[in-house]
Short mmCIF file of N, CA, C and O in Angstrom, two decimals:
data_model
loop_
_atom_site.label_atom_id
_atom_site.label_comp_id
_atom_site.label_asym_id
_atom_site.label_seq_id
_atom_site.Cartn_x
_atom_site.Cartn_y
_atom_site.Cartn_z
N UNK A 1 57.10 -0.92 -8.89
CA UNK A 1 59.01 -1.95 -7.89
C UNK A 1 57.90 -2.84 -7.34
O UNK A 1 57.09 -2.74 -6.34
N UNK A 2 58.45 -4.25 -7.23
CA UNK A 2 57.67 -5.53 -6.65
C UNK A 2 59.36 -5.60 -5.28
O UNK A 2 60.67 -5.67 -5.75
N UNK A 3 58.61 -5.91 -4.00
CA UNK A 3 59.64 -5.99 -3.35
C UNK A 3 59.66 -7.23 -3.29
O UNK A 3 58.63 -8.52 -3.19
N UNK A 4 61.09 -8.15 -3.22
CA UNK A 4 61.68 -9.19 -2.86
C UNK A 4 61.70 -10.13 -1.45
O UNK A 4 61.81 -11.16 -1.57
N UNK A 5 62.11 -9.02 -1.20
CA UNK A 5 62.37 -9.51 0.86
C UNK A 5 62.26 -8.32 1.78
O UNK A 5 61.30 -7.19 0.90
N UNK A 6 62.03 -8.28 2.98
CA UNK A 6 61.39 -7.94 3.81
C UNK A 6 62.34 -6.34 3.75
O UNK A 6 62.26 -4.75 3.58
N UNK A 7 63.82 -6.27 3.22
CA UNK A 7 64.37 -5.38 3.41
C UNK A 7 64.50 -4.36 1.96
O UNK A 7 64.27 -2.76 2.01
N UNK A 8 63.93 -5.46 0.59
CA UNK A 8 63.38 -4.33 -0.44
C UNK A 8 62.10 -3.56 0.23
O UNK A 8 61.58 -2.32 -0.46
N UNK A 9 61.00 -4.31 1.01
CA UNK A 9 59.48 -3.87 1.41
C UNK A 9 60.00 -2.54 1.97
O UNK A 9 59.44 -1.42 2.03
N UNK A 10 61.01 -2.22 2.90
CA UNK A 10 61.01 -1.18 3.57
C UNK A 10 61.87 -0.13 2.91
O UNK A 10 61.88 0.57 3.16
N UNK A 11 62.91 -0.35 2.30
CA UNK A 11 62.99 0.91 1.00
C UNK A 11 61.62 1.42 0.21
O UNK A 11 61.98 2.35 0.23
N UNK A 12 61.09 0.65 -0.05
CA UNK A 12 59.62 1.29 -0.73
C UNK A 12 59.09 1.79 0.42
O UNK A 12 57.64 2.88 -0.31
N UNK A 13 58.98 1.47 1.33
CA UNK A 13 57.92 2.35 2.58
C UNK A 13 58.81 3.77 2.74
O UNK A 13 57.68 4.71 2.91
N UNK A 14 60.03 3.77 2.10
CA UNK A 14 61.03 4.62 2.78
C UNK A 14 60.24 5.75 1.37
O UNK A 14 60.31 7.20 1.63
N UNK A 15 60.17 5.39 0.62
CA UNK A 15 59.80 6.42 -0.26
C UNK A 15 58.67 7.26 -0.07
O UNK A 15 58.32 8.23 -1.03
N UNK A 16 57.52 6.16 0.43
CA UNK A 16 56.36 6.88 0.85
C UNK A 16 55.20 6.96 -0.09
O UNK A 16 54.08 7.96 -0.13
N UNK A 17 55.40 6.01 -0.99
CA UNK A 17 54.26 6.66 -2.64
C UNK A 17 52.90 5.90 -1.96
O UNK A 17 51.72 6.30 -2.05
N UNK A 18 53.12 4.56 -1.32
CA UNK A 18 52.15 4.01 -1.31
C UNK A 18 52.09 3.34 0.38
O UNK A 18 53.05 3.62 0.64
N UNK A 19 50.98 3.06 0.73
CA UNK A 19 50.96 2.42 1.90
C UNK A 19 51.16 0.86 1.84
O UNK A 19 50.74 0.29 1.06
N UNK A 20 51.79 0.09 2.83
CA UNK A 20 52.32 -1.30 2.64
C UNK A 20 51.31 -2.03 3.99
O UNK A 20 52.47 -1.69 5.28
N UNK A 21 51.27 -2.89 3.56
CA UNK A 21 51.12 -4.20 4.90
C UNK A 21 51.24 -5.43 4.35
O UNK A 21 51.10 -5.85 3.73
N UNK A 22 52.38 -6.11 5.27
CA UNK A 22 53.00 -7.51 5.06
C UNK A 22 52.15 -8.32 6.52
O UNK A 22 50.93 -7.77 6.95
N UNK A 23 51.62 -9.45 5.55
CA UNK A 23 50.88 -10.38 6.22
C UNK A 23 51.47 -11.85 6.11
O UNK A 23 52.32 -11.96 5.12
N UNK A 24 51.13 -13.04 6.92
CA UNK A 24 51.63 -14.49 6.84
C UNK A 24 50.45 -15.06 7.18
O UNK A 24 49.52 -14.89 8.14
N UNK A 25 50.24 -15.87 5.96
CA UNK A 25 48.57 -16.86 6.07
C UNK A 25 49.44 -18.50 6.40
O UNK A 25 50.33 -18.91 5.71
N UNK A 26 49.16 -18.95 8.05
CA UNK A 26 49.31 -19.89 8.02
C UNK A 26 48.68 -21.63 8.05
O UNK A 26 49.10 -22.49 8.61
N UNK A 27 47.93 -21.29 7.42
CA UNK A 27 46.88 -22.50 7.62
C UNK A 27 46.06 -22.02 5.90
O UNK A 27 45.37 -21.30 6.41
N UNK A 28 45.32 -23.68 5.30
CA UNK A 28 44.73 -23.81 4.53
C UNK A 28 42.84 -22.85 5.04
O UNK A 28 42.70 -23.49 6.12
N UNK A 29 42.64 -21.98 4.53
CA UNK A 29 41.36 -21.55 5.01
C UNK A 29 41.35 -20.87 6.30
O UNK A 29 40.33 -19.78 6.50
N UNK A 30 42.63 -20.05 6.61
CA UNK A 30 42.72 -18.97 7.59
C UNK A 30 42.73 -18.06 6.86
O UNK A 30 43.25 -17.07 5.58
N UNK A 31 41.21 -16.86 6.89
CA UNK A 31 41.35 -15.55 6.72
C UNK A 31 42.19 -14.54 7.33
O UNK A 31 42.55 -14.65 9.07
N UNK A 32 42.85 -13.56 7.02
CA UNK A 32 43.08 -12.64 7.81
C UNK A 32 43.18 -10.98 6.92
O UNK A 32 43.24 -10.53 5.80
N UNK A 33 42.84 -10.06 7.91
CA UNK A 33 42.61 -8.78 7.59
C UNK A 33 43.60 -8.33 7.17
O UNK A 33 44.67 -8.48 7.89
N UNK A 34 44.04 -7.63 6.23
CA UNK A 34 45.30 -6.94 5.57
C UNK A 34 44.84 -5.80 4.80
O UNK A 34 44.07 -5.61 3.74
N UNK A 35 45.08 -4.76 5.46
CA UNK A 35 44.39 -3.50 5.27
C UNK A 35 43.27 -3.26 4.79
O UNK A 35 42.57 -3.58 6.43
N UNK A 36 42.54 -2.87 4.29
CA UNK A 36 40.87 -2.31 3.91
C UNK A 36 40.25 -4.06 4.14
O UNK A 36 39.29 -3.83 3.35
N UNK A 37 40.87 -4.63 3.14
CA UNK A 37 40.36 -6.53 2.96
C UNK A 37 40.86 -7.52 3.66
O UNK A 37 41.69 -7.43 5.08
N UNK A 38 40.56 -8.35 3.28
CA UNK A 38 40.49 -9.77 3.84
C UNK A 38 41.43 -10.98 3.09
O UNK A 38 41.11 -10.76 1.87
N UNK A 39 42.22 -11.54 3.26
CA UNK A 39 42.92 -12.55 2.44
C UNK A 39 42.49 -13.92 2.97
O UNK A 39 42.85 -14.14 4.34
N UNK A 40 42.07 -15.16 2.14
CA UNK A 40 42.39 -16.27 2.60
C UNK A 40 43.17 -17.14 2.02
O UNK A 40 43.18 -17.34 0.51
N UNK A 41 43.56 -17.95 2.47
CA UNK A 41 44.77 -19.10 1.63
C UNK A 41 44.03 -20.37 1.35
O UNK A 41 43.43 -20.92 2.27
N UNK A 42 44.03 -20.61 0.09
CA UNK A 42 43.19 -21.77 -0.04
C UNK A 42 43.85 -22.87 -0.15
O UNK A 42 43.61 -23.54 -0.54
N UNK A 43 45.32 -22.25 -0.63
CA UNK A 43 46.26 -23.55 -1.02
C UNK A 43 47.82 -23.08 -1.07
O UNK A 43 47.53 -22.41 -1.75
N UNK A 44 48.48 -23.95 -1.01
CA UNK A 44 49.89 -23.57 -1.24
C UNK A 44 50.91 -25.21 -1.44
O UNK A 44 50.52 -25.75 -0.68
N UNK A 45 52.01 -24.88 -2.79
CA UNK A 45 52.91 -25.86 -2.96
C UNK A 45 54.38 -25.18 -2.81
O UNK A 45 54.38 -24.50 -4.16
N UNK A 46 55.13 -25.60 -2.06
CA UNK A 46 56.08 -25.18 -2.17
C UNK A 46 57.14 -25.91 -3.23
O UNK A 46 58.17 -25.17 -3.91
N UNK A 47 56.65 -26.92 -3.42
CA UNK A 47 57.27 -27.69 -4.51
C UNK A 47 57.22 -26.91 -5.99
O UNK A 47 58.43 -27.27 -6.75
N UNK A 48 55.89 -26.65 -6.42
CA UNK A 48 55.58 -26.02 -7.38
C UNK A 48 55.85 -24.29 -7.21
O UNK A 48 55.55 -23.32 -8.10
N UNK A 49 56.17 -23.73 -6.21
CA UNK A 49 55.97 -22.54 -5.85
C UNK A 49 55.13 -21.81 -6.67
O UNK A 49 55.48 -20.96 -6.73
N UNK A 50 53.73 -22.13 -5.68
CA UNK A 50 52.31 -21.71 -6.41
C UNK A 50 51.55 -21.77 -5.19
O UNK A 50 52.03 -22.04 -4.52
N UNK A 51 50.50 -20.80 -5.24
CA UNK A 51 49.66 -20.62 -4.00
C UNK A 51 48.48 -20.48 -4.57
O UNK A 51 48.29 -19.78 -6.15
N UNK A 52 47.16 -20.27 -4.39
CA UNK A 52 45.99 -20.26 -4.73
C UNK A 52 45.46 -18.96 -3.35
O UNK A 52 45.58 -19.85 -2.41
N UNK A 53 44.76 -17.95 -3.48
CA UNK A 53 44.20 -16.95 -2.73
C UNK A 53 42.79 -16.68 -2.57
O UNK A 53 42.53 -16.83 -4.29
N UNK A 54 42.01 -16.47 -1.91
CA UNK A 54 40.55 -15.76 -2.31
C UNK A 54 41.01 -14.29 -1.55
O UNK A 54 41.30 -13.88 -0.29
N UNK A 55 40.51 -13.18 -2.33
CA UNK A 55 40.48 -11.81 -1.62
C UNK A 55 38.69 -11.49 -1.46
O UNK A 55 38.39 -11.60 -2.10
N UNK A 56 38.73 -10.74 -0.25
CA UNK A 56 37.23 -9.96 0.24
C UNK A 56 37.59 -8.77 0.50
O UNK A 56 38.02 -8.28 1.18
N UNK A 57 37.11 -8.21 -0.90
CA UNK A 57 37.16 -6.70 -0.99
C UNK A 57 35.65 -6.01 -1.52
O UNK A 57 35.24 -6.46 -2.81
N UNK A 58 34.82 -4.86 -0.80
CA UNK A 58 33.65 -4.75 -1.22
C UNK A 58 32.94 -5.50 -1.65
O UNK A 58 32.24 -5.26 -2.73
N UNK A 59 32.50 -6.55 -0.59
CA UNK A 59 31.46 -7.46 -0.84
C UNK A 59 31.92 -8.28 -2.39
O UNK A 59 30.94 -8.80 -2.47
N UNK A 60 32.74 -8.60 -2.74
CA UNK A 60 33.23 -9.18 -3.44
C UNK A 60 34.40 -10.46 -2.91
O UNK A 60 35.11 -10.51 -2.50
N UNK A 61 34.33 -11.65 -4.01
CA UNK A 61 35.04 -12.47 -3.30
C UNK A 61 35.76 -12.67 -5.00
O UNK A 61 35.09 -13.13 -5.57
N UNK A 62 37.09 -12.56 -5.13
CA UNK A 62 37.85 -12.79 -5.89
C UNK A 62 38.94 -14.27 -5.64
O UNK A 62 39.36 -14.10 -4.79
N UNK A 63 38.98 -15.09 -6.56
CA UNK A 63 39.61 -16.27 -6.06
C UNK A 63 41.44 -16.19 -7.09
O UNK A 63 40.62 -16.11 -8.57
N UNK A 64 42.27 -16.23 -7.10
CA UNK A 64 43.16 -16.31 -8.05
C UNK A 64 44.10 -17.65 -7.88
O UNK A 64 44.75 -17.49 -6.91
N UNK A 65 43.95 -18.24 -8.54
CA UNK A 65 44.21 -19.38 -8.31
C UNK A 65 45.88 -20.07 -9.17
O UNK A 65 46.14 -19.01 -10.10
N UNK A 66 46.75 -20.70 -8.48
CA UNK A 66 47.96 -20.94 -9.09
C UNK A 66 48.76 -20.20 -9.58
O UNK A 66 49.07 -19.55 -10.42
N UNK A 67 49.36 -19.13 -8.65
CA UNK A 67 50.09 -17.89 -8.75
C UNK A 67 51.16 -18.44 -8.61
O UNK A 67 51.42 -18.96 -7.17
N UNK A 68 52.55 -17.77 -8.99
CA UNK A 68 53.83 -17.94 -8.75
C UNK A 68 54.26 -16.93 -7.59
O UNK A 68 53.75 -15.81 -7.25
N UNK A 69 55.30 -17.38 -6.87
CA UNK A 69 55.92 -16.73 -5.85
C UNK A 69 56.71 -15.28 -6.60
O UNK A 69 57.14 -15.29 -7.71
N UNK A 70 56.29 -14.01 -6.21
CA UNK A 70 56.81 -12.70 -6.64
C UNK A 70 55.96 -12.32 -7.75
O UNK A 70 56.41 -11.37 -8.43
N UNK A 71 54.85 -12.35 -8.63
CA UNK A 71 53.94 -12.26 -9.44
C UNK A 71 53.24 -11.49 -8.78
O UNK A 71 52.44 -11.99 -7.81
N UNK A 72 53.20 -10.72 -9.18
CA UNK A 72 52.17 -9.40 -8.21
C UNK A 72 50.38 -9.83 -9.27
O UNK A 72 50.42 -9.85 -10.02
N UNK A 73 49.31 -9.92 -8.03
CA UNK A 73 48.33 -9.77 -8.20
C UNK A 73 47.36 -8.28 -8.26
O UNK A 73 47.38 -7.81 -7.12
N UNK A 74 47.21 -7.54 -9.05
CA UNK A 74 46.52 -5.95 -9.12
C UNK A 74 44.64 -6.03 -9.26
O UNK A 74 44.06 -6.98 -9.90
N UNK A 75 44.50 -5.42 -8.39
CA UNK A 75 43.31 -5.46 -8.77
C UNK A 75 42.76 -3.49 -8.03
O UNK A 75 43.19 -3.04 -7.28
N UNK A 76 41.62 -2.99 -8.25
CA UNK A 76 41.18 -2.27 -7.64
C UNK A 76 40.00 -2.45 -6.69
O UNK A 76 38.98 -2.74 -6.97
N UNK A 77 40.33 -1.53 -5.87
CA UNK A 77 38.90 -1.12 -5.01
C UNK A 77 37.58 0.23 -5.59
O UNK A 77 38.47 0.53 -6.20
N UNK A 78 36.57 -0.31 -4.71
CA UNK A 78 35.47 0.66 -4.88
C UNK A 78 36.15 1.85 -5.06
O UNK A 78 36.33 2.56 -3.95
N UNK A 79 35.95 3.08 -6.06
CA UNK A 79 36.29 4.20 -6.00
C UNK A 79 37.50 4.68 -6.15
O UNK A 79 38.30 6.14 -6.27
N UNK A 80 38.78 3.88 -6.76
CA UNK A 80 39.73 4.02 -6.57
C UNK A 80 40.53 4.15 -8.38
O UNK A 80 40.02 3.42 -8.96
N UNK A 81 41.31 5.02 -8.09
CA UNK A 81 42.10 4.87 -9.69
C UNK A 81 43.11 4.24 -10.02
O UNK A 81 43.52 3.78 -11.01
N UNK A 82 43.64 3.87 -8.47
CA UNK A 82 45.04 3.26 -9.15
C UNK A 82 44.63 1.59 -8.38
O UNK A 82 44.03 1.62 -7.45
N UNK A 83 45.79 0.64 -8.70
CA UNK A 83 45.50 -0.73 -8.31
C UNK A 83 45.97 -0.80 -7.04
O UNK A 83 46.95 -0.39 -7.15
N UNK A 84 45.36 -1.49 -6.45
CA UNK A 84 46.12 -1.98 -5.20
C UNK A 84 46.31 -3.65 -5.58
O UNK A 84 46.51 -3.91 -6.63
N UNK A 85 48.06 -3.90 -5.06
CA UNK A 85 48.54 -5.25 -5.34
C UNK A 85 49.30 -6.01 -4.43
O UNK A 85 49.17 -5.70 -3.20
N UNK A 86 49.33 -7.20 -4.60
CA UNK A 86 49.11 -8.13 -3.61
C UNK A 86 50.70 -9.00 -4.17
O UNK A 86 50.30 -9.69 -5.22
N UNK A 87 51.23 -9.40 -3.25
CA UNK A 87 52.61 -10.09 -3.71
C UNK A 87 53.14 -11.17 -2.81
O UNK A 87 52.74 -10.59 -1.21
N UNK A 88 53.26 -11.99 -3.01
CA UNK A 88 53.77 -13.39 -1.71
C UNK A 88 55.18 -13.74 -1.99
O UNK A 88 55.57 -13.94 -3.44
N UNK A 89 55.77 -13.68 -1.48
CA UNK A 89 57.40 -13.62 -1.40
C UNK A 89 57.57 -14.98 -1.17
O UNK A 89 58.87 -15.09 -1.57
N UNK A 90 57.26 -15.51 -0.02
CA UNK A 90 57.98 -16.57 0.46
C UNK A 90 56.81 -17.69 0.86
O UNK A 90 55.52 -17.74 1.13
N UNK A 91 56.74 -19.24 0.06
CA UNK A 91 55.99 -19.93 -0.10
C UNK A 91 56.49 -21.34 0.73
O UNK A 91 57.74 -21.92 0.72
N UNK A 92 55.44 -21.80 1.64
CA UNK A 92 55.97 -23.19 2.41
C UNK A 92 54.69 -23.98 2.27
O UNK A 92 53.65 -23.69 1.56
N UNK A 93 54.89 -25.46 2.45
CA UNK A 93 53.68 -25.76 2.27
C UNK A 93 52.29 -25.80 2.63
O UNK A 93 51.03 -25.97 2.04
N UNK A 94 52.24 -24.57 3.46
CA UNK A 94 50.95 -24.83 4.87
C UNK A 94 51.01 -23.25 4.63
O UNK A 94 50.42 -22.81 5.60
N UNK A 95 51.52 -22.98 4.59
CA UNK A 95 52.26 -20.75 4.51
C UNK A 95 52.43 -20.15 3.82
O UNK A 95 53.28 -20.66 2.83
N UNK A 96 52.47 -18.71 3.51
CA UNK A 96 52.60 -18.08 2.56
C UNK A 96 52.85 -16.78 3.53
O UNK A 96 52.10 -16.50 4.00
N UNK A 97 53.68 -15.84 3.10
CA UNK A 97 54.41 -14.98 3.24
C UNK A 97 54.00 -13.16 2.42
O UNK A 97 55.16 -14.02 1.12
N UNK A 98 53.94 -12.64 2.65
CA UNK A 98 53.67 -11.56 1.48
C UNK A 98 53.56 -10.11 1.66
O UNK A 98 53.50 -10.14 3.02
N UNK A 99 53.06 -9.07 0.80
CA UNK A 99 52.43 -7.90 1.33
C UNK A 99 51.65 -7.19 0.47
O UNK A 99 51.36 -7.54 -0.38
N UNK A 100 50.69 -6.23 1.03
CA UNK A 100 49.67 -5.81 0.53
C UNK A 100 50.34 -4.46 0.39
O UNK A 100 50.55 -3.62 0.59
N UNK A 101 49.92 -3.61 -1.18
CA UNK A 101 50.70 -2.15 -1.40
C UNK A 101 49.14 -1.69 -1.87
O UNK A 101 48.31 -2.29 -2.81
N UNK A 102 48.92 -0.34 -1.28
CA UNK A 102 47.79 0.48 -1.25
C UNK A 102 48.21 1.71 -1.78
O UNK A 102 49.01 2.53 -1.40
N UNK A 103 47.04 2.15 -2.60
CA UNK A 103 47.61 3.62 -2.72
C UNK A 103 47.24 4.60 -1.41
O UNK A 103 46.61 4.20 -0.53
N UNK A 104 47.82 5.62 -1.21
CA UNK A 104 47.72 6.11 -0.02
C UNK A 104 45.87 6.81 0.19
O UNK A 104 45.68 7.39 -0.71
N UNK A 105 45.88 7.12 1.25
CA UNK A 105 44.49 7.52 1.75
C UNK A 105 44.50 8.91 1.59
O UNK A 105 43.42 8.93 0.89
N UNK A 106 44.78 9.79 1.37
CA UNK A 106 45.15 10.79 0.82
C UNK A 106 45.05 11.19 -0.48
O UNK A 106 44.16 12.17 -1.07
N UNK A 107 45.54 10.20 -1.62
CA UNK A 107 45.07 10.49 -2.67
C UNK A 107 43.69 9.73 -3.14
O UNK A 107 43.42 10.66 -4.02
N UNK A 108 43.26 8.85 -2.40
CA UNK A 108 41.99 8.50 -2.82
C UNK A 108 40.84 9.54 -2.39
O UNK A 108 39.79 9.58 -3.11
N UNK A 109 41.02 10.40 -1.13
CA UNK A 109 40.28 11.53 -1.03
C UNK A 109 40.58 12.65 -1.16
O UNK A 109 39.78 13.90 -0.77
N UNK A 110 41.05 12.99 -2.28
CA UNK A 110 41.25 14.07 -2.82
C UNK A 110 40.23 14.08 -4.05
O UNK A 110 40.95 15.39 -4.62
N UNK A 111 39.42 13.43 -4.11
CA UNK A 111 38.27 13.88 -5.34
C UNK A 111 37.32 14.75 -5.28
O UNK A 111 36.38 15.24 -5.74
N UNK A 112 37.68 15.43 -3.85
CA UNK A 112 36.78 15.96 -3.11
C UNK A 112 36.58 17.60 -4.24
O UNK A 112 37.82 17.99 -4.58
N UNK A 113 35.17 17.92 -4.51
CA UNK A 113 35.51 18.63 -5.56
C UNK A 113 35.40 20.30 -4.78
O UNK A 113 35.38 20.37 -3.56
N UNK A 114 36.15 21.36 -5.43
CA UNK A 114 36.41 22.75 -4.80
C UNK A 114 35.70 23.97 -5.47
O UNK A 114 35.67 24.06 -6.33
N UNK A 115 35.22 24.95 -4.88
CA UNK A 115 34.53 25.30 -5.30
C UNK A 115 35.03 27.28 -5.10
O UNK A 115 35.58 27.56 -4.14
#
């Protein structure tokens, strides 16, 4: 499920299946820590409702170009079986607002073998 605004995001948080981190990037080239990764705004166009971001995760840099508003970006962290999801809900000429959805930490650490 994708939240299109803050109220829908609060509903997803109450379900408790994943962790959600909200963010606002207010300038080109600005990096911000979001959860266990960094997100950098590379460009935004309010007229076209598109944005470009760079994701820094596990010593890797992923650049996602010309993504649309409310279009989810799925990617995997090292050792994770469930994808992380980045969604941008609001775009202006020099800022974007959205959220990062990550699997619960408990589910990721449940891989410990039992003897």
